[in-house]
CSV table of C-alpha atoms and ligand atoms in Angstrom, one decimal:
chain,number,residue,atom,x,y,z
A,1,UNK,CA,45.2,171.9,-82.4
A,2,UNK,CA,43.1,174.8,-83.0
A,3,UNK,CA,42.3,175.9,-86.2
A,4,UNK,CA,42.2,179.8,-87.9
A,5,UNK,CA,40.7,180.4,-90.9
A,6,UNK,CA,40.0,184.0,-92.8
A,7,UNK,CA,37.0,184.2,-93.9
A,8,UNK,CA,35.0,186.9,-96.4
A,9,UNK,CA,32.0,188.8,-94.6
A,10,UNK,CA,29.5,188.4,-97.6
A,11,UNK,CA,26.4,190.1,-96.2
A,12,UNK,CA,26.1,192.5,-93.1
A,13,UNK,CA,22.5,192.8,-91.8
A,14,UNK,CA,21.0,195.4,-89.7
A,15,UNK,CA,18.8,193.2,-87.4
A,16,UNK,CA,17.6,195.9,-85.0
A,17,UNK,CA,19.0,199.6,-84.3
A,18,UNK,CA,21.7,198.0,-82.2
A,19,UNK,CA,22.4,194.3,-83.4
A,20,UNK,CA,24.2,193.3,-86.8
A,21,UNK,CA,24.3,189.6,-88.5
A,22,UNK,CA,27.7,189.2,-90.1
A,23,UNK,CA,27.1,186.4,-93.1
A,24,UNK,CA,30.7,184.7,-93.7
A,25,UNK,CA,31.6,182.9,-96.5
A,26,UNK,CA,32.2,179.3,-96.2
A,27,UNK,CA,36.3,179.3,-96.6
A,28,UNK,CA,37.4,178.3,-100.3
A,29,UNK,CA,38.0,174.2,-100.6
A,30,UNK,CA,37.3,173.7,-96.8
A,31,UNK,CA,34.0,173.7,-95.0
A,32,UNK,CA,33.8,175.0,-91.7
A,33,UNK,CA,31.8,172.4,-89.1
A,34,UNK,CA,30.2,173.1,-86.1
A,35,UNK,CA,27.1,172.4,-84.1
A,36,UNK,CA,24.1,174.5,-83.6
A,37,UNK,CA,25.0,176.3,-80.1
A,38,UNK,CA,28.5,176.6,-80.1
A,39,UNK,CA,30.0,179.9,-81.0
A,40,UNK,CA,33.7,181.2,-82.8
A,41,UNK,CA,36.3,183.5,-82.1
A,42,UNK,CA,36.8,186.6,-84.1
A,43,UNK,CA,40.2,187.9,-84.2
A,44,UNK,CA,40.1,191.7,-84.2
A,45,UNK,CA,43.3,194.0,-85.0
A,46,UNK,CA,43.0,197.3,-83.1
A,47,UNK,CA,44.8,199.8,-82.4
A,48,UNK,CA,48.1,197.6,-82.5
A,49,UNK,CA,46.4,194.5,-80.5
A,50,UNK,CA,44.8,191.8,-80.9
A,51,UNK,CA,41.3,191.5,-79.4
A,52,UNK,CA,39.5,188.4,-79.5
A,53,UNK,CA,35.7,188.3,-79.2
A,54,UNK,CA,33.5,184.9,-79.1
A,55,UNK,CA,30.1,184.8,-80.8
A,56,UNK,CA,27.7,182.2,-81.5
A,57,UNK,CA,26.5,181.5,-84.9
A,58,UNK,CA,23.6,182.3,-85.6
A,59,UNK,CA,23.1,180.1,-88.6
A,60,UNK,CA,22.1,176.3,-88.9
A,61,UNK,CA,24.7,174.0,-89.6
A,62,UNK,CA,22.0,172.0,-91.2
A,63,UNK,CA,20.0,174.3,-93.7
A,64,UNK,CA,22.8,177.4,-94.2
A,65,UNK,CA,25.6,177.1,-96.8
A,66,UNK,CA,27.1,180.1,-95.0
A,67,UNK,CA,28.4,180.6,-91.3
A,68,UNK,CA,26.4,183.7,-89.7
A,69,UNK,CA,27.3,185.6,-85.9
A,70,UNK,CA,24.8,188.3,-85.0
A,71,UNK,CA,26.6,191.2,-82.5
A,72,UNK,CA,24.8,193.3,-79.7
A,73,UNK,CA,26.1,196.1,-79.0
A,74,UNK,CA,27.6,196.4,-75.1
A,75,UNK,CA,27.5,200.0,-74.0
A,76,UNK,CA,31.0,201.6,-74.3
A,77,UNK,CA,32.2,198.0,-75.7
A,78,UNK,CA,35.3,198.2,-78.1
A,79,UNK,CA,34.5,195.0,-80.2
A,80,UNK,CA,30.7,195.5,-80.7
A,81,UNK,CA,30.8,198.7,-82.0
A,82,UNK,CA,33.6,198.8,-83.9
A,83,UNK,CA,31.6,195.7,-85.6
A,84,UNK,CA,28.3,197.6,-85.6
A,85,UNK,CA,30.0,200.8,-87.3
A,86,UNK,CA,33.0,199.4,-89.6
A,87,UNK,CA,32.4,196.2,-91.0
A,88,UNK,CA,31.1,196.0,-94.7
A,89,UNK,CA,30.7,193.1,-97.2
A,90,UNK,CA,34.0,192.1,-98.5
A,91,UNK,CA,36.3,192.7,-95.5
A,92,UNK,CA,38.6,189.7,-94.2
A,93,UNK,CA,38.1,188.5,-90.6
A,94,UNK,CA,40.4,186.2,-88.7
A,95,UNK,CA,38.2,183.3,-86.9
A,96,UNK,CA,39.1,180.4,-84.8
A,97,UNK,CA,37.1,177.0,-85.3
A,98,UNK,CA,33.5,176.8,-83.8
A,99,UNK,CA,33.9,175.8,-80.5
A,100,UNK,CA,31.6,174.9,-77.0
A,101,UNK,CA,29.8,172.5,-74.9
A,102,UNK,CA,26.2,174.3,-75.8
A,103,UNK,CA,24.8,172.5,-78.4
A,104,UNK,CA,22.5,170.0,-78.9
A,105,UNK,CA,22.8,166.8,-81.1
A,106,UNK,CA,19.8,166.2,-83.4
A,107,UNK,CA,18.8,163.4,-84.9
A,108,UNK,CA,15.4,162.5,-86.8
A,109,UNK,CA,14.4,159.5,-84.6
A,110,UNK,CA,14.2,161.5,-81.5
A,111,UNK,CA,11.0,162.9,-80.2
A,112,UNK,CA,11.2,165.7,-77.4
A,113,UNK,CA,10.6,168.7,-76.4
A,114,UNK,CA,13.3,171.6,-76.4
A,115,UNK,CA,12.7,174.9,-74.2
A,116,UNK,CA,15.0,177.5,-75.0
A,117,UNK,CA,15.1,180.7,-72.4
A,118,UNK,CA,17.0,183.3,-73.8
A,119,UNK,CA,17.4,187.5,-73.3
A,120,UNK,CA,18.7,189.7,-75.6
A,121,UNK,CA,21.9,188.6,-77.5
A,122,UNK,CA,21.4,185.5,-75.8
A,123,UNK,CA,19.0,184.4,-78.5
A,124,UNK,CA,21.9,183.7,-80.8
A,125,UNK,CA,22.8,180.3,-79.7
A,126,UNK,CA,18.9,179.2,-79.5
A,127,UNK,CA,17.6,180.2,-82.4
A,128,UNK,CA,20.9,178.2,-84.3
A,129,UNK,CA,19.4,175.4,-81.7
A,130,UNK,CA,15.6,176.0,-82.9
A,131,UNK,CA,15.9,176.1,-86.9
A,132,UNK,CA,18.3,172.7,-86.1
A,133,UNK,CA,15.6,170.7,-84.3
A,134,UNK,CA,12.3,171.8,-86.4
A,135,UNK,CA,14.2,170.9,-89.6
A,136,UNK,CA,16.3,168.0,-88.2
A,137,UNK,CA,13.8,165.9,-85.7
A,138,UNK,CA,10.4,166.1,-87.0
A,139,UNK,CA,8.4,164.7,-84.1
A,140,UNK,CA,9.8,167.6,-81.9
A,141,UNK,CA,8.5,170.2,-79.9
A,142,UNK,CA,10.3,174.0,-79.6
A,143,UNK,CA,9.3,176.4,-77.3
A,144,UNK,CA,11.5,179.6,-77.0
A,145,UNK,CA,10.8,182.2,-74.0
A,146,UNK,CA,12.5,185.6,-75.3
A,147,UNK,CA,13.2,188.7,-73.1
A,148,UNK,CA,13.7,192.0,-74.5
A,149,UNK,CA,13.1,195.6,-73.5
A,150,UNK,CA,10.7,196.4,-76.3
A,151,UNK,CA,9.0,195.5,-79.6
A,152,UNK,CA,12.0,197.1,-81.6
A,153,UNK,CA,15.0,195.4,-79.4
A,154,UNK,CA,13.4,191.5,-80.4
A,155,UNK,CA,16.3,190.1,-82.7
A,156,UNK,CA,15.0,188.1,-85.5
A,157,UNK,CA,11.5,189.0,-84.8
A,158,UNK,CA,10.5,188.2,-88.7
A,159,UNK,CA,12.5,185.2,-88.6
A,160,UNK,CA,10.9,184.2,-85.3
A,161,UNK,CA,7.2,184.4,-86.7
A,162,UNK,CA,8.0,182.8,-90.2
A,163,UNK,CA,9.1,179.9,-88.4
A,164,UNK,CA,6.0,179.8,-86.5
A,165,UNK,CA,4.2,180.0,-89.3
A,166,UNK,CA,6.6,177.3,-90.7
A,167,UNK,CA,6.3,175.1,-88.0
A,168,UNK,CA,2.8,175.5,-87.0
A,169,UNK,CA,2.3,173.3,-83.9
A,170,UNK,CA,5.7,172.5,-83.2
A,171,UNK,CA,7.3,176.0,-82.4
A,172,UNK,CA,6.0,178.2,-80.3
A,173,UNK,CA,7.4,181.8,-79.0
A,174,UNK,CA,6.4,183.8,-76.0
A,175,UNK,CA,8.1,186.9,-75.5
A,176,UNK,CA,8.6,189.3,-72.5
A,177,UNK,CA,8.9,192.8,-73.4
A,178,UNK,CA,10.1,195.2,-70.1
A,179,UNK,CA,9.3,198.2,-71.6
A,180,UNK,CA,7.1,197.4,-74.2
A,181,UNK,CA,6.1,200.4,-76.8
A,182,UNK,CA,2.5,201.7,-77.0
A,183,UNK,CA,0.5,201.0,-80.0
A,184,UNK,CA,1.2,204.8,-81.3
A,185,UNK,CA,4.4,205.0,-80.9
A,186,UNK,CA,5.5,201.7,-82.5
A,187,UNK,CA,4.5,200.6,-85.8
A,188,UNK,CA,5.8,196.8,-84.7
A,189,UNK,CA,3.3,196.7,-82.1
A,190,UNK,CA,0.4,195.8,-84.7
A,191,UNK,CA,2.5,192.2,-85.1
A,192,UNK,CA,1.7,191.3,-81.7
A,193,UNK,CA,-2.1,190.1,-81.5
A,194,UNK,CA,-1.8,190.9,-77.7
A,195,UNK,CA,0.2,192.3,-74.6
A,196,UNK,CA,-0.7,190.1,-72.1
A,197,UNK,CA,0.0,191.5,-68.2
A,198,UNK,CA,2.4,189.4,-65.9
A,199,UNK,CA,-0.5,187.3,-64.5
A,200,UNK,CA,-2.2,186.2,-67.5
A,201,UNK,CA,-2.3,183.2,-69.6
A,202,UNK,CA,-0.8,183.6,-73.1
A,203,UNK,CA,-3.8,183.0,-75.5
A,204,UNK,CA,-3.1,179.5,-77.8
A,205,UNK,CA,-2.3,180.6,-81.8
A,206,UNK,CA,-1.1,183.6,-80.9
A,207,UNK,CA,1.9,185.8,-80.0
A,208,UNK,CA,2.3,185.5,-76.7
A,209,UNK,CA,3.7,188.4,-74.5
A,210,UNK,CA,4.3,189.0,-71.3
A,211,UNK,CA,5.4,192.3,-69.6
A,212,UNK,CA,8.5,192.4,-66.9
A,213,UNK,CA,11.5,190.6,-66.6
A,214,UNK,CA,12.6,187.0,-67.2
A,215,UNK,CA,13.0,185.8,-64.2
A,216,UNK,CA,11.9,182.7,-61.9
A,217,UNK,CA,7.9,183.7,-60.9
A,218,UNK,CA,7.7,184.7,-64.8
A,219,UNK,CA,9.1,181.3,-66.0
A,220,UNK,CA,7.1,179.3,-63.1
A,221,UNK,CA,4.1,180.9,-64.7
A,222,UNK,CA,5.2,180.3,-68.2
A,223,UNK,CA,6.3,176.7,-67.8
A,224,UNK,CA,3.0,175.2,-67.2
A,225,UNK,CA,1.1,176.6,-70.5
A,226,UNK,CA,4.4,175.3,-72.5
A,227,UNK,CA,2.9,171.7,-74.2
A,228,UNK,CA,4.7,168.7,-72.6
A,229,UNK,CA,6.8,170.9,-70.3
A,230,UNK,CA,6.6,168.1,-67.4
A,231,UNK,CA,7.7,165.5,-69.3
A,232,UNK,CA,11.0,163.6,-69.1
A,233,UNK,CA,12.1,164.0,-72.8
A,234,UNK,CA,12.6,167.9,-72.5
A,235,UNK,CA,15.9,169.4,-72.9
A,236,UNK,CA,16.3,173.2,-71.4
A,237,UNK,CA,18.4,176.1,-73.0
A,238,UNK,CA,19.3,179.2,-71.3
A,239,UNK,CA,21.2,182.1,-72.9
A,240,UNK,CA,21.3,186.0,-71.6
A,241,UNK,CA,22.6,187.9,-68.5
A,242,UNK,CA,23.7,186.0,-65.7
A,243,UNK,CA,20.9,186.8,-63.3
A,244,UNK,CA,18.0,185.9,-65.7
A,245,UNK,CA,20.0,182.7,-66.0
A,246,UNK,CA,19.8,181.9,-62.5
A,247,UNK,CA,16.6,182.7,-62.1
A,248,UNK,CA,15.2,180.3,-64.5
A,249,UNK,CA,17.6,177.7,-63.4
A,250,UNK,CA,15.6,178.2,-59.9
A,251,UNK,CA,12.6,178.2,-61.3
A,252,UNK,CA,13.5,174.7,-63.5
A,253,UNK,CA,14.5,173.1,-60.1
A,254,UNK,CA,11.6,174.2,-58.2
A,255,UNK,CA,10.2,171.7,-61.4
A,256,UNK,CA,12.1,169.6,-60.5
A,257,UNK,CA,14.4,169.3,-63.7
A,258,UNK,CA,17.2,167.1,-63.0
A,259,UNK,CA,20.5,169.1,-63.9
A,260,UNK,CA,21.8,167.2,-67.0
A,261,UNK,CA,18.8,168.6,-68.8
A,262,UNK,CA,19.8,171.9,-68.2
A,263,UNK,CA,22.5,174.1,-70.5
A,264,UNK,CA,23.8,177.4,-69.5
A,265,UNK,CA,26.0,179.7,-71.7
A,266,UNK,CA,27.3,182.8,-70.4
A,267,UNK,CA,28.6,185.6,-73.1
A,268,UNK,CA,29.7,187.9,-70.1
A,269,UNK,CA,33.3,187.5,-69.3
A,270,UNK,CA,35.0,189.2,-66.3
A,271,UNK,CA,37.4,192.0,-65.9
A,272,UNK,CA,41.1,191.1,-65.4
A,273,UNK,CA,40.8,192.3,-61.9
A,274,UNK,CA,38.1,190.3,-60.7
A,275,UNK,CA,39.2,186.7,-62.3
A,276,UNK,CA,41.2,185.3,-59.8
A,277,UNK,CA,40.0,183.3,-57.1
A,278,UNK,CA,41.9,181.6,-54.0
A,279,UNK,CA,44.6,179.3,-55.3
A,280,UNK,CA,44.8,175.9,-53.5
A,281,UNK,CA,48.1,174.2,-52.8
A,282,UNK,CA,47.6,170.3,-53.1
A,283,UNK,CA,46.7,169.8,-49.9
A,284,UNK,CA,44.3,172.9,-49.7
A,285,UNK,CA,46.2,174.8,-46.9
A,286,UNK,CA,47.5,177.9,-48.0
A,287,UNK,CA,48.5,180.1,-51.7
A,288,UNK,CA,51.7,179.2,-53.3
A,289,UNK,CA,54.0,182.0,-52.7
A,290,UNK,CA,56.3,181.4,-55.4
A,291,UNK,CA,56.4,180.7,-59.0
A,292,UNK,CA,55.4,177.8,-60.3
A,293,UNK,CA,57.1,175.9,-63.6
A,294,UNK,CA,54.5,174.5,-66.2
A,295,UNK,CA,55.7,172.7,-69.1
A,296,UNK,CA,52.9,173.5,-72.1
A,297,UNK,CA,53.1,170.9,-75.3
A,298,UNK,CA,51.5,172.5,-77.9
A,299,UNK,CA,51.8,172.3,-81.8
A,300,UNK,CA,54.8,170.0,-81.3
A,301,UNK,CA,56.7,172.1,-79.4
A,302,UNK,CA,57.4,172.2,-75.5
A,303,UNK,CA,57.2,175.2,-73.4
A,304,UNK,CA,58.7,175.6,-69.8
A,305,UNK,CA,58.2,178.6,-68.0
A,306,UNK,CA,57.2,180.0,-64.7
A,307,UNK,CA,53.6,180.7,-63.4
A,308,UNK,CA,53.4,183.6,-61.1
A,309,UNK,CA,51.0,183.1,-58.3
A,310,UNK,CA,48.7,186.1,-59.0
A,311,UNK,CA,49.1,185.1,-62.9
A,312,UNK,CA,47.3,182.5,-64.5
A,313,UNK,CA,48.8,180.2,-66.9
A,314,UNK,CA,47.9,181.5,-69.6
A,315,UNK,CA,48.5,185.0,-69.0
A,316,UNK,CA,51.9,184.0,-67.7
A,317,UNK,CA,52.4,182.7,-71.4
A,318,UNK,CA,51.3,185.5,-73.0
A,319,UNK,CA,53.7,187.8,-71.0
A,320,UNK,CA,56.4,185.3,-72.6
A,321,UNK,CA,54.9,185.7,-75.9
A,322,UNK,CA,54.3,182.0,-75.9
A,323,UNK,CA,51.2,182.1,-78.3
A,324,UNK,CA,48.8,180.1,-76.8
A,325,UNK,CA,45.0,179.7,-78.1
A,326,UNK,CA,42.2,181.7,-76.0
A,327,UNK,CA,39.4,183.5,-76.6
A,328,UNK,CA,37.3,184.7,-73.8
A,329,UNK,CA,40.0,184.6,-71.1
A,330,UNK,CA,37.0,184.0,-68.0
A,331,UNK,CA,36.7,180.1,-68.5
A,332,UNK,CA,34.2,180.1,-70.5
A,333,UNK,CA,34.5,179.3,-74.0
A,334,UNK,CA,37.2,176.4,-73.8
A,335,UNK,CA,39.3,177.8,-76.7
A,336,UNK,CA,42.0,177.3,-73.9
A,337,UNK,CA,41.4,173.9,-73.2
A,338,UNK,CA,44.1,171.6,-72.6
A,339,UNK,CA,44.9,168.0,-70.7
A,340,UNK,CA,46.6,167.6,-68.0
A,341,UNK,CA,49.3,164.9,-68.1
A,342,UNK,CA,50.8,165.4,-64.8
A,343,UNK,CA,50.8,167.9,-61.4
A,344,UNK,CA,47.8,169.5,-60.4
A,345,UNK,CA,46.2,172.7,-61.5
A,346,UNK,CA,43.7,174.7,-59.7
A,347,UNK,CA,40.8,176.6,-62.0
A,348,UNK,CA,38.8,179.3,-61.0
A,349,UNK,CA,35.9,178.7,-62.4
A,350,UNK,CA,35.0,175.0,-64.0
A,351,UNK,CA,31.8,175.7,-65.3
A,352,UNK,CA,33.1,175.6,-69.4
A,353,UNK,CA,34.5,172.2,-68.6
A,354,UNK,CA,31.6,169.3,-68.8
A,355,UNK,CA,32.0,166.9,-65.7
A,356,UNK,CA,33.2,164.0,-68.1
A,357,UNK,CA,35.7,166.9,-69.3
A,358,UNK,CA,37.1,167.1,-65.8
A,359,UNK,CA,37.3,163.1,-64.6
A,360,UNK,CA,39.4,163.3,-67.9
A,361,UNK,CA,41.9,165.6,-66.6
A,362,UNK,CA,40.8,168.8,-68.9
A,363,UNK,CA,41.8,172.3,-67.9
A,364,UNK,CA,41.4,175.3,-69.0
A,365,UNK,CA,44.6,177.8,-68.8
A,366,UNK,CA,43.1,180.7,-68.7
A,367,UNK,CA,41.6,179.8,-65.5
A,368,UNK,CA,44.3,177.6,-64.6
A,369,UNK,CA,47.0,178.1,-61.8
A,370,UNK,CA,49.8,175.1,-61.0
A,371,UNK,CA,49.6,174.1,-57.4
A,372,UNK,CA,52.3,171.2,-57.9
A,373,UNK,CA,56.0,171.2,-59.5
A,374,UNK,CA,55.3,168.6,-62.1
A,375,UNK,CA,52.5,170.3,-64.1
A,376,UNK,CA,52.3,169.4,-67.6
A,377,UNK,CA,49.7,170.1,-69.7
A,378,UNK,CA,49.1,169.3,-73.2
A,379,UNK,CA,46.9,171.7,-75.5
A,380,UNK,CA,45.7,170.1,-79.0
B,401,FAD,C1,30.8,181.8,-75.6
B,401,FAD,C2,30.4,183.3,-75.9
B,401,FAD,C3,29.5,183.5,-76.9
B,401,FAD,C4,29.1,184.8,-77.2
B,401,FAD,N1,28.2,185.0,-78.2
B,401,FAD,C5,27.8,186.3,-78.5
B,401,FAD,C6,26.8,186.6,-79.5
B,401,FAD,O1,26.4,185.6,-80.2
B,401,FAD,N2,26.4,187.9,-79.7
B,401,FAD,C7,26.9,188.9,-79.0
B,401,FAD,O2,26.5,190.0,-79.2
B,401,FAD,N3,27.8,188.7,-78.0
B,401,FAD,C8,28.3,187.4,-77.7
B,401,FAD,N4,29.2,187.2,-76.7
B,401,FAD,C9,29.8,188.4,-76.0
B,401,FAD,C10,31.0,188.9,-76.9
B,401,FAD,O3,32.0,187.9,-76.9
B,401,FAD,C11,31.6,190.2,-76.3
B,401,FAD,O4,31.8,190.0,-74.9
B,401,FAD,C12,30.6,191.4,-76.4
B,401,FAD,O5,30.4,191.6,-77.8
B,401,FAD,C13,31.3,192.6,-75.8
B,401,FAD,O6,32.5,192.8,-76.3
B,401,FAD,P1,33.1,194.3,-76.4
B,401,FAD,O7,34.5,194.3,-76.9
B,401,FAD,O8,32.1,195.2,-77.2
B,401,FAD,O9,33.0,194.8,-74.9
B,401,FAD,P2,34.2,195.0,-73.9
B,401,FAD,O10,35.0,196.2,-74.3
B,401,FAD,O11,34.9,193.7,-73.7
B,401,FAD,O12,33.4,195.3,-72.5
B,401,FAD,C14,32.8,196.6,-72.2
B,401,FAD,C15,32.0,196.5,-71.0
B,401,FAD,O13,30.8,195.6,-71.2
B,401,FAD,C16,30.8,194.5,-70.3
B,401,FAD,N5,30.3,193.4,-71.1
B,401,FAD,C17,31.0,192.6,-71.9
B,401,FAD,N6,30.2,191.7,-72.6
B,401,FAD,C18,29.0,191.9,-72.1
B,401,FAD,C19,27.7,191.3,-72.5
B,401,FAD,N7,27.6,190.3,-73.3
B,401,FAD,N8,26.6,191.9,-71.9
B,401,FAD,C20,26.7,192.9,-71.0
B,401,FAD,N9,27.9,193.5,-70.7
B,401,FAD,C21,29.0,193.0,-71.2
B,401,FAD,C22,32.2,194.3,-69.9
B,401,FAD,O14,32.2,193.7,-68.6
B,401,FAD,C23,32.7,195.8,-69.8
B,401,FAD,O15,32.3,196.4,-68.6
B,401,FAD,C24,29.6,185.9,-76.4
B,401,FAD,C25,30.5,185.6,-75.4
B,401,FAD,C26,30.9,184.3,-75.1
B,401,FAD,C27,31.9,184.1,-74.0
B,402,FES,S1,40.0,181.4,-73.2
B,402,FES,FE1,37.9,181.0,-73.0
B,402,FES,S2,37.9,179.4,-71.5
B,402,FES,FE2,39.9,180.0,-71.6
């Protein structure tokens, strides 16, 4: 069963001119537990809706008494700017529990190396990821690759080099600035000992940066200098827009990077419009036509109702107002995860569910269409 809690907002920090860290109380007589990587859903009221947003927590479950998101803003987005321009220590915000399959599990005997790729907001995730394994696993290595357009858009830039200095020989950051601002125009600048061209080497000890874009010729080139990056205990991280995501997951094959080592989270979620793919009938001939029952168990009660075939479950619920958990509503945050006892249920899209999740018979509704009479699915 999913949990809500309300939570205080005890601190709001500007972290660059368009990025906020939102520093939430820990809820009174209950702690709030999650994993470094995996992200929570704020529940905003606007204008008479709703709205739910996921972020990642920024914080370290292990070192931080307090639960932390950080929020980008997205040009003409309604959450991230109302967030960036209204919110103010001592408000109350709805959450959901932490939730996510992109995390990593330390523990102190292990001894690897972890890469973390990440662009822009993207670095929200990894850097929960990074303080977790340089506090948590001593004998570790941490490399973080970070795009941004210039000196001034790097989120947690001070917090990035006090780490280095912190964890001197065991975290390293190399950053790739698009746009980079000259030397007189940017007081920043002076914190980077150099700005290296595309082809060039990063320098050891130092700041590292690259010009361009994130993507696969950039991380072939980068990969190499990274210490251990060949060897079989590294784990790989990537966070940011979808196409710098694929590029580095090309450029990680071309490695030859089995798959399991490599994570993906996607913060970009589709409009309505464009979520639907082709749904199957059992046998993979042709659409259902018709409605479709579903029976939904959820928080002890039962739910029957019919599944349109351009609707997916869940939305068919929440025309009912059946209230049903969700977040993201583009499969991929797993807030609507649910098992499926019975029928079959096509999903658009699979990649929140692991591959164990999916042998098990998880599926997420808000992905999910019924292609057989007898669906049931319980969510809890
Ligand atoms: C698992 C998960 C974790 C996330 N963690 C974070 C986080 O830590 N920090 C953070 O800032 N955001 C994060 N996001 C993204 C966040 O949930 C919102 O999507 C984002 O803040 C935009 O919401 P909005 O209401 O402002 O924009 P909307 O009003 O929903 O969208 C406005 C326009 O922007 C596009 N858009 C939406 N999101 C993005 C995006 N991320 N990048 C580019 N274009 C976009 C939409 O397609 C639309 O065209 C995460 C998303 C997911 C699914
Ligand atoms: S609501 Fe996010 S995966 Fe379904």
């Amino acid at each position: 069963m999913s949990k809500y809690y309300k939570l205080r907002v005890e601190k709001v920090t500007r972290e660059t001119p368009d990025t906020i860290s939102i520093q939430f109380a820990q809820p009174e007589g209950a702690r709030i537990s999650y994993k470094p990587g995996q992200f929570t859903t704020l529940l905003i009221p606007m204008n008479g809706e709703q709205i739910r947003r996921s972020y990642s927590m920024s914080s370290c479950p292990h070192t931080d008494d307090f639960i932390v998101v950080t929020v980008k803003r997205v040009a003409d987005g309604k959450v991230s700017n109302y967030l960036n321009d209204t919110l103010k220590p001592g408000d109350l915000m709805e959450v959901m529990e932490p939730m996510g399959n992109f995390y990593i599990d330390a523990h102190p005997s292990k001894k690897r190396h972890v890469v973390l790729f990440g662009a822009g907001s993207g670095i929200t995730p990894l850097i929960s990821i990074a303080k977790t394994v340089l506090f948590a696993e001593a004998n570790s290595q941490v490399s973080l690759v970070y795009g941004n357009r210039n000196q001034n858009s790097i989120i947690f830039r001070k917090d990035l080099e006090e780490m280095e200095k912190q964890y001197a020989g065991r975290f390293r950051v190399v950053h790739i600035l698009s746009q980079p601002v000259e030397a007189k125009k940017s007081s920043l600048l002076s914190t980077f000992k150099k700005v290296i061209p595309g082809l060039n080497q990063p320098p050891a000890q130092s700041v590292a940066s690259y010009t361009g874009r994130l993507n696969q010729s950039l991380a072939l080139k980068i990969l190499p200098t990274l210490p251990e990056w060949d060897s079989d205990l590294t784990d790989y991280f990537i966070c940011g827009p979808e196409g710098m995501m694929e590029e580095v997951k090309h450029a990680l094959q071309i490695m030859h990077v089995p798959a399991n080592r490599i994570h993906r989270e996607s913060f970009v979620t589709t409009a309505p419009a464009e979520r639907h793919g082709t749904v199957e009938t059992e046998n993979g001939t042709s659409p259902k036509k018709s409605a479709q029952e579903v029976t939904i168990i959820y928080e002890g009660s039962e739910y029957k109702f019919n599944v349109p075939p351009d609707k997916t479950i869940l939305e068919a619920a929440l025309d009912l107002n059946i209230d049903l958990p969700y977040s993201c509503q583009s499969g991929n945050c797993t807030a609507c995860r649910g098992k499926c006892l019975s029928g079959k249920v096509h999903l658009d899209e699979e990649d929140g569910l692991s591959e164990y999740e999916l042998k098990e018979g998880y599926v997420l509704t808000c992905v999910g269409h019924p292609v057989s009479e007898d669906v049931i699915i319980e969510i809890g």
